[in-house]
Short mmCIF file of C-alpha atoms and ligand atoms in Angstrom, two decimals:
data_model
loop_
_atom_site.label_atom_id
_atom_site.label_comp_id
_atom_site.label_asym_id
_atom_site.label_seq_id
_atom_site.Cartn_x
_atom_site.Cartn_y
_atom_site.Cartn_z
CA UNK A 1 1.19 31.40 -2.35
CA UNK A 2 -0.08 32.06 -5.96
CA UNK A 3 -1.70 34.53 -4.24
CA UNK A 4 0.64 35.57 -2.28
CA UNK A 5 3.32 36.28 -5.18
CA UNK A 6 -0.35 37.99 -7.10
CA UNK A 7 -0.89 40.51 -4.14
CA UNK A 8 3.05 41.91 -3.43
CA UNK A 9 3.71 43.01 -7.69
CA UNK A 10 7.27 42.14 -6.35
CA UNK A 11 8.33 39.68 -9.79
CA UNK A 12 11.19 40.29 -12.16
CA UNK A 13 10.14 41.30 -15.49
CA UNK A 14 11.27 36.91 -16.21
CA UNK A 15 8.90 35.65 -13.11
CA UNK A 16 5.44 37.96 -14.51
CA UNK A 17 6.59 36.43 -17.90
CA UNK A 18 6.47 32.87 -17.14
CA UNK A 19 3.35 33.21 -14.86
CA UNK A 20 0.88 34.62 -17.82
CA UNK A 21 3.01 31.67 -19.89
CA UNK A 22 1.24 28.95 -17.24
CA UNK A 23 -1.85 31.19 -16.98
CA UNK A 24 -1.96 30.10 -20.64
CA UNK A 25 -0.70 26.37 -20.65
CA UNK A 26 -3.70 26.40 -18.17
CA UNK A 27 -6.18 27.86 -20.94
CA UNK A 28 -5.58 25.59 -23.62
CA UNK A 29 -5.36 22.79 -21.30
CA UNK A 30 -9.14 23.09 -20.78
CA UNK A 31 -9.43 24.01 -23.54
CA UNK A 32 -8.08 20.71 -25.36
CA UNK A 33 -9.61 19.22 -22.59
CA UNK A 34 -6.27 17.81 -20.99
CA UNK A 35 -8.49 18.85 -17.79
CA UNK A 36 -11.30 17.88 -17.07
CA UNK A 37 -14.59 18.65 -14.34
CA UNK A 38 -17.20 16.11 -13.07
CA UNK A 39 -16.74 13.08 -12.01
CA UNK A 40 -14.05 10.10 -13.22
CA UNK A 41 -14.06 6.91 -11.72
CA UNK A 42 -9.25 6.49 -11.30
CA UNK A 43 -7.85 3.70 -12.00
CA UNK A 44 -7.24 3.31 -8.28
CA UNK A 45 -11.70 3.33 -8.79
CA UNK A 46 -12.03 6.50 -6.66
CA UNK A 47 -14.28 8.88 -7.74
CA UNK A 48 -11.82 12.01 -8.34
CA UNK A 49 -13.89 16.18 -9.78
CA UNK A 50 -11.24 16.81 -11.98
CA UNK A 51 -9.43 13.80 -14.01
CA UNK A 52 -6.07 15.31 -15.69
CA UNK A 53 -5.46 13.81 -19.66
CA UNK A 54 -2.41 14.90 -20.93
CA UNK A 55 -2.38 11.78 -23.21
CA UNK A 56 -4.29 14.29 -25.48
CA UNK A 57 -1.34 16.35 -25.79
CA UNK A 58 0.60 14.76 -28.97
CA UNK A 59 -2.35 16.37 -31.05
CA UNK A 60 -1.38 19.68 -30.66
CA UNK A 61 2.21 19.66 -31.46
CA UNK A 62 2.53 23.70 -30.11
CA UNK A 63 1.12 23.29 -26.86
CA UNK A 64 2.94 19.60 -27.15
CA UNK A 65 6.30 22.22 -28.12
CA UNK A 66 4.82 24.43 -25.62
CA UNK A 67 5.17 22.15 -22.24
CA UNK A 68 8.69 21.14 -23.44
CA UNK A 69 10.08 24.31 -23.23
CA UNK A 70 8.41 25.38 -20.44
CA UNK A 71 10.25 21.99 -18.19
CA UNK A 72 12.90 22.49 -20.06
CA UNK A 73 13.06 26.35 -18.36
CA UNK A 74 12.75 23.63 -15.33
CA UNK A 75 16.65 21.39 -16.14
CA UNK A 76 19.19 22.91 -15.00
CA UNK A 77 21.54 20.74 -14.74
CA UNK A 78 23.06 19.53 -18.56
CA UNK A 79 25.78 16.93 -17.44
CA UNK A 80 21.89 14.37 -17.97
CA UNK A 81 20.29 12.24 -19.83
CA UNK A 82 16.58 12.21 -19.87
CA UNK A 83 13.17 9.82 -18.68
CA UNK A 84 10.44 10.12 -19.88
CA UNK A 85 8.02 7.54 -17.87
CA UNK A 86 6.18 5.70 -20.77
CA UNK A 87 4.16 6.50 -21.49
CA UNK A 88 2.62 9.94 -21.69
CA UNK A 89 5.76 11.30 -20.77
CA UNK A 90 7.98 9.91 -23.52
CA UNK A 91 6.53 12.38 -26.69
CA UNK A 92 7.92 15.66 -24.45
CA UNK A 93 11.31 14.22 -23.25
CA UNK A 94 11.32 13.10 -26.44
CA UNK A 95 11.04 17.18 -27.69
CA UNK A 96 12.61 18.47 -24.57
CA UNK A 97 16.09 16.37 -25.59
CA UNK A 98 16.36 17.34 -29.34
CA UNK A 99 15.50 21.21 -28.12
CA UNK A 100 18.74 21.58 -25.16
CA UNK A 101 20.95 18.62 -27.07
CA UNK A 102 20.42 15.89 -24.61
CA UNK A 103 20.56 12.43 -24.90
CA UNK A 104 17.92 10.70 -23.71
CA UNK A 105 16.75 6.94 -22.35
CA UNK A 106 13.95 5.28 -22.77
CA UNK A 107 12.03 3.18 -20.57
CA UNK A 108 10.58 -0.01 -22.03
CA UNK A 109 6.80 -0.72 -19.61
CA UNK A 110 7.55 -4.52 -20.23
CA UNK A 111 10.37 -6.41 -21.06
CA UNK A 112 10.57 -7.78 -24.22
CA UNK A 113 10.71 -11.46 -25.20
CA UNK A 114 12.87 -11.39 -27.92
CA UNK A 115 16.69 -10.01 -28.75
CA UNK A 116 18.14 -9.04 -26.40
CA UNK A 117 15.00 -8.60 -23.21
CA UNK A 118 15.96 -4.96 -22.45
CA UNK A 119 13.62 -2.69 -20.06
CA UNK A 120 15.78 0.43 -21.17
CA UNK A 121 17.65 1.48 -23.71
CA UNK A 122 19.41 4.06 -24.95
CA UNK A 123 23.45 4.92 -23.99
CA UNK A 124 24.66 6.11 -21.09
CA UNK A 125 27.51 6.22 -18.48
CA UNK A 126 27.88 4.37 -14.82
CA UNK A 127 26.93 7.04 -12.19
CA UNK A 128 25.33 9.06 -15.66
CA UNK A 129 22.64 11.91 -13.90
CA UNK A 130 19.09 10.59 -15.93
CA UNK A 131 16.33 13.27 -14.52
CA UNK A 132 12.88 11.52 -15.47
CA UNK A 133 10.46 13.13 -16.95
CA UNK A 134 6.50 12.57 -16.17
CA UNK A 135 3.17 14.97 -17.07
CA UNK A 136 1.22 14.17 -13.70
CA UNK A 137 2.20 12.89 -10.69
CA UNK A 138 -0.62 11.62 -7.76
CA UNK A 139 1.49 9.23 -5.41
CA UNK A 140 5.20 9.61 -7.36
CA UNK A 141 5.22 5.55 -7.74
CA UNK A 142 5.89 5.54 -11.05
CA UNK A 143 8.17 8.19 -11.13
CA UNK A 144 10.05 6.46 -8.27
CA UNK A 145 9.21 3.22 -9.91
CA UNK A 146 11.44 4.21 -12.86
CA UNK A 147 14.14 5.88 -10.60
CA UNK A 148 14.19 2.56 -9.08
CA UNK A 149 15.27 0.43 -12.32
CA UNK A 150 17.89 2.99 -13.82
CA UNK A 151 19.50 2.85 -10.54
CA UNK A 152 19.70 -0.66 -10.82
CA UNK A 153 21.31 -0.32 -14.25
CA UNK A 154 24.35 2.40 -12.73
CA UNK A 155 21.61 5.37 -13.49
CA UNK A 156 22.46 8.55 -11.06
CA UNK A 157 18.94 9.48 -9.95
CA UNK A 158 17.94 12.61 -8.00
CA UNK A 159 15.57 14.84 -9.92
CA UNK A 160 12.32 14.77 -11.89
CA UNK A 161 11.16 17.16 -13.31
CA UNK A 162 6.67 17.58 -13.21
CA UNK A 163 4.43 19.26 -15.26
CA UNK A 164 1.25 18.20 -13.51
CA UNK A 165 1.22 17.53 -9.66
CA UNK A 166 -2.52 16.63 -8.17
CA UNK A 167 -0.70 17.70 -4.68
CA UNK A 168 -1.93 14.24 -2.84
CA UNK A 169 1.52 14.22 -1.34
CA UNK A 170 3.81 13.42 -4.33
CA UNK A 171 6.78 15.36 -4.08
CA UNK A 172 6.89 14.28 -0.05
CA UNK A 173 6.91 10.77 -0.83
CA UNK A 174 9.23 10.76 -4.18
CA UNK A 175 11.58 13.27 -1.56
CA UNK A 176 11.90 10.69 0.70
CA UNK A 177 12.68 7.98 -2.16
CA UNK A 178 16.00 10.69 -2.67
CA UNK A 179 13.84 12.71 -5.34
CA UNK A 180 13.52 16.57 -5.43
CA UNK A 181 10.71 17.37 -7.13
CA UNK A 182 10.53 20.74 -9.68
CA UNK A 183 7.12 20.78 -11.08
CA UNK A 184 5.48 23.57 -13.56
CA UNK A 185 1.53 23.48 -11.95
CA UNK A 186 -0.25 22.34 -9.26
CA UNK A 187 -4.11 21.93 -8.99
CA UNK A 188 -4.40 24.27 -6.89
CA UNK A 189 -2.80 27.08 -9.25
CA UNK A 190 -4.81 25.01 -12.39
CA UNK A 191 -8.30 26.07 -10.08
CA UNK A 192 -7.78 29.39 -9.72
CA UNK A 193 -6.84 30.44 -13.34
CA UNK A 194 -9.55 28.35 -14.37
CA UNK A 195 -11.66 30.12 -11.11
CA UNK A 196 -9.77 33.09 -12.11
CA UNK A 197 -11.72 33.03 -16.43
CA UNK A 198 -14.66 32.02 -14.69
CA UNK A 199 -13.98 29.00 -16.81
CA UNK A 200 -15.75 26.94 -13.14
CA UNK A 201 -17.43 27.80 -10.77
CA UNK A 202 -16.52 27.98 -6.50
CA UNK A 203 -18.02 24.57 -5.74
CA UNK A 204 -15.30 23.08 -7.66
CA UNK A 205 -12.99 24.54 -6.42
CA UNK A 206 -14.25 23.16 -3.22
CA UNK A 207 -15.07 19.82 -4.53
CA UNK A 208 -11.32 19.55 -6.07
CA UNK A 209 -9.64 20.80 -2.28
CA UNK A 210 -11.63 19.09 -0.47
CA UNK A 211 -11.12 15.30 -2.39
CA UNK A 212 -7.62 16.10 -2.29
CA UNK A 213 -7.25 16.64 0.74
CA UNK A 214 -9.17 13.52 2.04
CA UNK A 215 -7.42 11.41 -0.83
CA UNK A 216 -3.31 12.67 0.74
CA UNK A 217 -1.43 9.13 0.38
CA UNK A 218 1.86 10.87 2.16
CA UNK A 219 3.01 8.44 5.52
CA UNK A 220 2.06 5.05 3.30
CA UNK A 221 5.61 4.28 3.28
CA UNK A 222 7.07 6.31 0.44
CA UNK A 223 10.91 3.25 1.16
CA UNK A 224 7.92 0.68 -0.17
CA UNK A 225 8.16 -0.87 -2.43
CA UNK A 226 5.85 -0.05 -5.22
CA UNK A 227 4.54 -3.35 -5.80
CA UNK A 228 3.39 -3.62 -2.40
CA UNK A 229 1.48 0.05 -2.06
CA UNK A 230 -0.40 -0.89 -5.06
CA UNK A 231 -1.50 -3.57 -3.72
CA UNK A 232 -2.44 -2.63 -0.34
CA UNK A 233 -3.73 1.64 -2.22
CA UNK A 234 -5.82 0.63 -4.81
CA UNK A 235 -7.40 -1.72 -1.74
CA UNK A 236 -7.25 1.33 0.38
CA UNK A 237 -8.69 3.47 -2.38
CA UNK A 238 -11.48 1.03 -2.98
CA UNK A 239 -12.76 0.71 1.11
CA UNK A 240 -12.77 4.21 0.55
CA UNK A 241 -14.02 5.17 -1.42
CA UNK A 242 -17.04 2.34 -0.61
CA UNK A 243 -17.83 4.29 2.52
CA UNK A 244 -18.01 7.31 1.04
CA UNK A 245 -21.03 5.53 -1.23
CA UNK A 246 -21.74 3.80 2.23
CA UNK A 247 -21.40 0.22 0.53
CA UNK A 248 -18.92 -1.22 3.16
CA UNK A 249 -21.83 -2.89 4.78
CA UNK A 250 -22.57 -5.04 1.27
CA UNK A 251 -19.60 -3.98 -0.01
CA UNK A 252 -17.79 -7.66 -0.63
CA UNK A 253 -14.95 -6.24 1.23
CA UNK A 254 -13.61 -6.63 4.71
CA UNK A 255 -12.68 -3.52 6.69
CA UNK A 256 -10.27 -5.66 9.02
CA UNK A 257 -7.56 -6.24 6.15
CA UNK A 258 -7.94 -3.03 5.70
CA UNK A 259 -7.21 -1.81 8.09
CA UNK A 260 -4.43 -4.57 8.81
CA UNK A 261 -2.43 -3.46 4.71
CA UNK A 262 -3.02 0.03 6.69
CA UNK A 263 -1.98 -0.88 9.85
CA UNK A 264 1.41 -3.01 8.18
CA UNK A 265 2.38 0.34 6.00
CA UNK A 266 2.31 2.54 8.74
CA UNK A 267 4.44 0.74 10.27
CA UNK A 268 6.19 -0.32 8.49
CA UNK A 269 5.77 -4.15 9.83
CA UNK A 270 4.74 -7.45 8.90
CA UNK A 271 4.86 -9.00 11.78
CA UNK A 272 2.74 -10.82 14.44
CA UNK A 273 3.75 -12.21 17.44
CA UNK A 274 1.78 -15.24 19.39
CA UNK A 275 1.45 -14.48 22.85
CA UNK A 276 1.56 -18.44 23.59
CA UNK A 277 0.88 -16.93 27.49
CA UNK A 278 -0.69 -18.61 30.56
CA UNK A 279 -1.00 -15.47 32.92
CA UNK A 280 -3.15 -12.26 31.90
CA UNK A 281 -0.62 -10.41 34.08
CA UNK A 282 1.87 -11.40 31.51
CA UNK A 283 0.33 -10.72 28.56
CA UNK A 284 0.14 -8.01 29.27
CA UNK A 285 2.93 -6.75 30.51
CA UNK A 286 4.83 -8.77 27.29
CA UNK A 287 2.41 -7.27 24.69
CA UNK A 288 3.25 -3.27 26.12
CA UNK A 289 6.87 -4.39 25.56
CA UNK A 290 6.64 -5.21 21.83
CA UNK A 291 3.79 -3.23 20.66
CA UNK A 292 4.72 -0.20 19.18
CA UNK A 293 6.96 -3.51 16.41
CA UNK A 294 4.02 -5.57 15.57
CA UNK A 295 0.36 -5.54 12.88
CA UNK A 296 -1.28 -8.14 14.80
CA UNK A 297 -1.12 -9.51 18.21
CA UNK A 298 -2.15 -13.19 18.10
CA UNK A 299 -3.31 -14.92 21.86
CA UNK A 300 -5.37 -17.99 22.76
CA UNK A 301 -7.74 -16.76 25.27
CA UNK A 302 -8.66 -20.35 26.31
CA UNK A 303 -5.22 -21.36 27.26
CA UNK A 304 -4.71 -18.33 30.17
CA UNK A 305 -5.59 -19.05 33.34
CA UNK A 306 -7.21 -15.58 35.11
CA UNK A 307 -8.55 -14.42 31.60
CA UNK A 308 -11.40 -11.81 32.64
CA UNK A 309 -12.86 -8.62 30.98
CA UNK A 310 -10.76 -6.58 32.82
CA UNK A 311 -8.18 -8.10 29.94
CA UNK A 312 -9.85 -7.14 27.83
CA UNK A 313 -9.55 -3.72 28.42
CA UNK A 314 -6.38 -3.64 28.89
CA UNK A 315 -6.30 -5.85 25.67
CA UNK A 316 -8.10 -3.51 23.53
CA UNK A 317 -6.61 -0.29 25.37
CA UNK A 318 -3.37 -1.15 23.68
CA UNK A 319 -4.61 -1.57 20.79
CA UNK A 320 -5.29 1.46 20.25
CA UNK A 321 -1.68 2.32 21.74
CA UNK A 322 0.00 0.72 19.58
CA UNK A 323 -2.20 0.44 16.55
CA UNK A 324 -2.39 -3.56 15.95
CA UNK A 325 -4.78 -5.70 15.75
CA UNK A 326 -5.92 -8.22 17.98
CA UNK A 327 -6.00 -12.18 16.65
CA UNK A 328 -8.07 -15.11 18.50
CA UNK A 329 -5.94 -18.31 17.53
CA UNK A 330 -9.35 -20.41 18.26
CA UNK A 331 -9.94 -22.70 15.16
CA UNK A 332 -13.02 -22.57 15.02
CA UNK A 333 -14.32 -26.31 12.83
CA UNK A 334 -18.14 -26.29 14.34
CA UNK A 335 -21.73 -25.76 13.13
CA UNK A 336 -22.86 -22.12 12.20
CA UNK A 337 -25.09 -21.94 15.11
CA UNK A 338 -22.56 -22.82 17.61
CA UNK A 339 -19.57 -21.09 15.32
CA UNK A 340 -21.46 -18.20 16.05
CA UNK A 341 -22.11 -18.57 20.19
CA UNK A 342 -18.04 -19.20 20.12
CA UNK A 343 -17.39 -16.67 18.47
CA UNK A 344 -19.48 -14.14 20.34
CA UNK A 345 -17.31 -15.15 23.35
CA UNK A 346 -14.42 -13.49 22.04
CA UNK A 347 -16.17 -10.83 18.76
CA UNK A 348 -16.16 -8.07 21.26
CA UNK A 349 -11.48 -7.64 22.00
CA UNK A 350 -10.49 -9.47 18.76
CA UNK A 351 -10.65 -8.60 15.13
CA UNK A 352 -8.99 -11.90 13.97
CA UNK A 353 -10.18 -15.67 14.01
CA UNK A 354 -8.87 -18.84 12.80
CA UNK A 355 -11.28 -21.38 10.89
CA UNK A 356 -10.64 -24.23 9.26
CA UNK A 357 -13.29 -24.39 6.37
CA UNK A 358 -14.01 -28.24 7.32
CA UNK A 359 -18.14 -27.54 8.21
CA UNK A 360 -17.91 -26.15 4.98
CA UNK A 361 -19.33 -22.27 3.69
CA UNK A 362 -22.13 -21.85 7.67
CA UNK A 363 -19.23 -21.84 9.33
CA UNK A 364 -18.45 -18.23 7.71
CA UNK A 365 -21.98 -17.44 7.69
CA UNK A 366 -22.22 -17.74 11.20
CA UNK A 367 -18.97 -14.95 11.81
CA UNK A 368 -21.32 -12.96 8.44
CA UNK A 369 -24.52 -12.51 11.01
CA UNK A 370 -21.59 -11.78 14.02
CA UNK A 371 -20.40 -9.11 12.13
CA UNK A 372 -23.73 -7.52 11.38
CA UNK A 373 -25.69 -7.57 14.61
CA UNK A 374 -22.39 -7.19 16.98
CA UNK A 375 -19.31 -5.40 17.34
CA UNK A 376 -17.80 -4.81 12.90
CA UNK A 377 -15.20 -6.27 12.62
CA UNK A 378 -14.40 -10.26 12.89
CA UNK A 379 -12.62 -11.21 10.13
CA UNK A 380 -11.67 -14.94 9.38
CA UNK A 381 -8.41 -16.71 7.82
CA UNK A 382 -9.21 -19.65 6.77
CA UNK A 383 -5.83 -22.81 8.38
CA UNK A 384 -4.94 -23.58 4.56
CA UNK A 385 -2.18 -25.32 5.43
CA UNK A 386 -0.03 -26.30 9.17
CA UNK A 387 3.21 -25.72 10.30
CA UNK A 388 3.01 -29.11 12.45
CA UNK A 389 4.64 -32.31 11.54
CA UNK A 390 2.91 -35.44 10.30
CA UNK A 391 -0.37 -32.39 9.99
CA UNK A 392 -3.44 -34.82 8.80
CA UNK A 393 -3.93 -31.44 6.36
CA UNK A 394 -4.88 -32.51 2.36
CA UNK A 395 -3.35 -30.69 -0.54
CA UNK A 396 -6.99 -30.70 -2.23
CA UNK A 397 -8.07 -29.93 1.52
CA UNK A 398 -5.99 -27.24 1.43
CA UNK A 399 -7.42 -26.15 -2.90
CA UNK A 400 -11.23 -26.11 -1.30
CA UNK A 401 -10.63 -24.34 2.32
CA UNK A 402 -8.77 -21.53 -1.30
CA UNK A 403 -11.80 -21.76 -2.89
CA UNK A 404 -14.49 -20.92 -0.76
CA UNK A 405 -11.49 -17.77 1.01
CA UNK A 406 -11.69 -15.82 -2.76
CA UNK A 407 -15.57 -16.45 -2.70
CA UNK A 408 -16.05 -15.61 0.32
CA UNK A 409 -14.05 -11.83 0.25
CA UNK A 410 -16.59 -10.03 3.03
CA UNK A 411 -16.08 -11.60 5.91
CA UNK A 412 -11.81 -13.65 5.29
CA UNK A 413 -8.94 -11.17 5.70
CA UNK A 414 -6.76 -14.15 4.33
CA UNK A 415 -5.04 -17.60 5.41
CA UNK A 416 -2.34 -19.49 7.45
CA UNK A 417 -1.14 -20.88 5.46
CA UNK A 418 3.29 -22.81 4.71
CA UNK A 419 2.68 -21.68 0.82
CA UNK A 420 1.42 -19.04 -0.80
CA UNK A 421 -1.62 -20.98 -1.49
CA UNK A 422 -3.70 -18.13 -3.32
CA UNK A 423 -2.81 -15.31 -6.17
CA UNK A 424 -5.52 -13.74 -5.05
CA UNK A 425 -3.98 -10.25 -3.91
CA UNK A 426 -6.94 -8.68 -1.49
CA UNK A 427 -6.73 -12.09 0.66
CA UNK A 428 -3.24 -11.89 3.36
CA UNK A 429 -1.28 -15.46 3.72
CA UNK A 430 -0.09 -15.30 8.35
CA UNK A 431 2.64 -17.86 7.88
CA UNK A 432 3.29 -19.69 11.45
CA UNK A 433 6.50 -22.54 12.12
CA UNK A 434 8.86 -18.79 12.69
CA UNK A 435 12.26 -18.53 14.04
CA UNK A 436 15.62 -17.50 14.32
CA UNK A 437 17.77 -20.19 15.53
CA UNK A 438 15.79 -23.02 16.03
CA UNK A 439 14.33 -25.84 13.08
CA UNK A 440 11.42 -26.62 15.11
CA UNK A 441 10.17 -27.56 19.11
CA UNK A 442 10.58 -30.96 21.38
CA UNK A 443 7.37 -31.85 20.33
CA UNK A 444 4.98 -31.65 16.51
CA UNK A 445 6.59 -27.83 15.25
CA UNK A 446 8.76 -27.55 12.64
CA UNK A 447 10.39 -23.42 11.99
CA UNK A 448 11.86 -22.08 8.85
CA UNK A 449 13.44 -18.21 8.88
CA UNK A 450 11.76 -15.34 8.27
CA UNK A 451 12.96 -14.26 4.88
CA UNK A 452 12.24 -17.70 4.81
CA UNK A 453 8.44 -17.76 5.48
CA UNK A 454 8.37 -14.48 3.24
CA UNK A 455 10.57 -14.86 0.23
CA UNK A 456 10.01 -19.19 0.04
CA UNK A 457 7.02 -19.52 1.34
CA UNK A 458 5.41 -16.78 -0.14
CA UNK A 459 3.92 -15.13 3.59
CA UNK A 460 2.73 -11.61 3.81
CA UNK A 461 3.07 -11.98 7.69
CA UNK A 462 4.85 -14.15 9.73
CA UNK A 463 3.92 -15.56 13.15
CA UNK A 464 7.05 -15.64 15.36
CA UNK A 465 5.58 -16.93 19.22
CA UNK A 466 8.28 -18.01 21.62
CA UNK A 467 10.75 -16.61 19.07
CA UNK A 468 10.73 -13.35 20.50
CA UNK A 469 8.11 -14.10 23.96
CA UNK A 470 11.10 -16.36 24.97
CA UNK A 471 14.05 -13.77 24.79
CA UNK A 472 15.53 -12.52 27.98
CA UNK A 473 14.65 -9.03 25.63
CA UNK A 474 11.52 -9.97 23.45
CA UNK A 475 10.89 -5.80 23.03
CA UNK A 476 14.44 -6.07 21.50
CA UNK A 477 13.48 -9.52 19.14
CA UNK A 478 10.29 -8.48 18.41
CA UNK A 479 12.53 -5.86 16.36
CA UNK A 480 14.10 -8.48 15.50
CA UNK A 481 11.68 -9.98 14.16
CA UNK A 482 10.18 -7.59 12.39
CA UNK A 483 13.24 -5.87 10.31
CA UNK A 484 14.02 -9.43 9.08
CA UNK A 485 10.52 -10.31 8.01
CA UNK A 486 10.04 -6.20 6.13
CA UNK A 487 12.97 -6.37 4.19
CA UNK A 488 12.52 -9.72 3.20
CA UNK A 489 8.58 -8.42 2.49
CA UNK A 490 10.41 -5.81 0.22
CA UNK A 491 12.41 -7.51 -1.30
CA UNK A 492 10.56 -10.49 -2.88
CA UNK A 493 7.71 -7.60 -4.51
CA UNK A 494 10.17 -5.52 -5.30
CA UNK A 495 11.87 -8.92 -7.22
CA UNK A 496 7.21 -9.26 -9.03
P1 5BU B 501 6.31 -20.35 17.94
O1 5BU B 501 6.01 -20.68 19.02
O2 5BU B 501 6.43 -19.42 17.33
O3 5BU B 501 6.01 -22.05 17.75
O4 5BU B 501 4.51 -20.17 17.92
C1 5BU B 501 3.48 -20.74 16.88
C2 5BU B 501 2.26 -19.94 16.78
O5 5BU B 501 1.30 -19.99 15.77
C3 5BU B 501 0.98 -20.86 18.53
O6 5BU B 501 0.29 -20.15 18.41
C4 5BU B 501 0.39 -21.57 17.20
O7 5BU B 501 -0.70 -22.38 17.94
C5 5BU B 501 0.11 -21.17 16.00
N1 5BU B 501 0.19 -22.15 14.57
C6 5BU B 501 0.86 -23.06 15.00
O8 5BU B 501 2.09 -22.81 14.99
N2 5BU B 501 1.00 -23.73 13.67
C7 5BU B 501 -0.10 -23.45 12.54
O9 5BU B 501 0.19 -24.42 11.35
C8 5BU B 501 -1.00 -23.08 13.33
C9 5BU B 501 -0.46 -22.11 14.13
BR1 5BU B 501 -2.72 -23.05 11.93
#
């Protein structure tokens, strides 16, 4: 795009003036070391060939002033206050504010433990516009987080001025969050100017371009709570990084849980449906109806009267078509050798299996061995607590189970539990015993609502069986549970 402007030669003198200012700004940023090329480990764990460190701008007051002036030109409204995203954009926003005689509000990163406990300092009127100022955007997550806080406090946030866009999806994500973005410099412009000035080679340009292309963040749900995003994206990035370094088999992380997080974010669902039907045909028909709403389909293959290899083939086809994981709820609990033989029976089609920690670490080793030799990716869900009345699981057994899971994250995806048993964000909690209208069944099952499962019991995913499979319209009911579960999840993680 930049090239097109140069070639047309029809620029107004103002735009050519701005353009040359921008070029010299980029050259200056590189000269002071605010733009660096090499190998840098980002906060997310990813290795990036380019790094922007605009924090050092404070040591170059003339340049800082120039940056503020250029950004200010992009703020068209004057009926607003400014807010710099802490910390790097704070001095920039301050200079802009003084230059334009615009008020400013300051967001705290941590609430004060004394005094007024305010998260935002300054004075504003209800509904007043606030333009956010940010130095660099990658996903746009920090801006969205700041905007959400300001909005909660009565400010109207619709615009954001950004010094540098890494072009990895932030603009898209911010637009979806109702914030229009004006950026001063893009990564491609930085590359173009520095290449033109002979400051970098074309192989560096290629490396950065391919990094940008391969690390796009749109589609991970801009409307998703930043807490889920941070948790999941960090995980996804670390995983991608491990894969790139071909460490995946040695990695202490687990491919199945990464896949699960990816599905949840993409489909905006934390619903797992327990399809406890005894005819293969009925199962396939039901899964076809609910497939688009779910992240996981849970089965008890051993209750199905006519289960065949063809059932497995058809289920896999549906899983590919709708993008969900298949979960065999077998509750393995024997010595390692037996567990390995049992798991071999379903490891060709299932990606998740329940395991009791009762036999000790050997039970996990058996599944791990299977991963190495057979089809990759059978992840374990340890049964830490049960929903049934009078179950014999004690709190110390739960604790031991959690300890085992936390030590074996390369094979354990998470826990089946009725409360937040682990604080480890890599481990996912699935909670069964969820129903929208019943307290229990005629035997020992006890139910809570999707909202209570997520908000009070800490579920990341809700497991719903008869609430959906027994409904007149399972597709419609699955959507109802999906919405209830995901909204509760957004509410919980938005509050954290
Ligand atoms: P329901 O129809 O929503 O009651 O089905 C619940 C499913 O979850 C069912 O397949 C059980 O085997 C499974 N389950 C459970 O209900 N409670 C537990 O503590 C565990 C599994 Br572990």
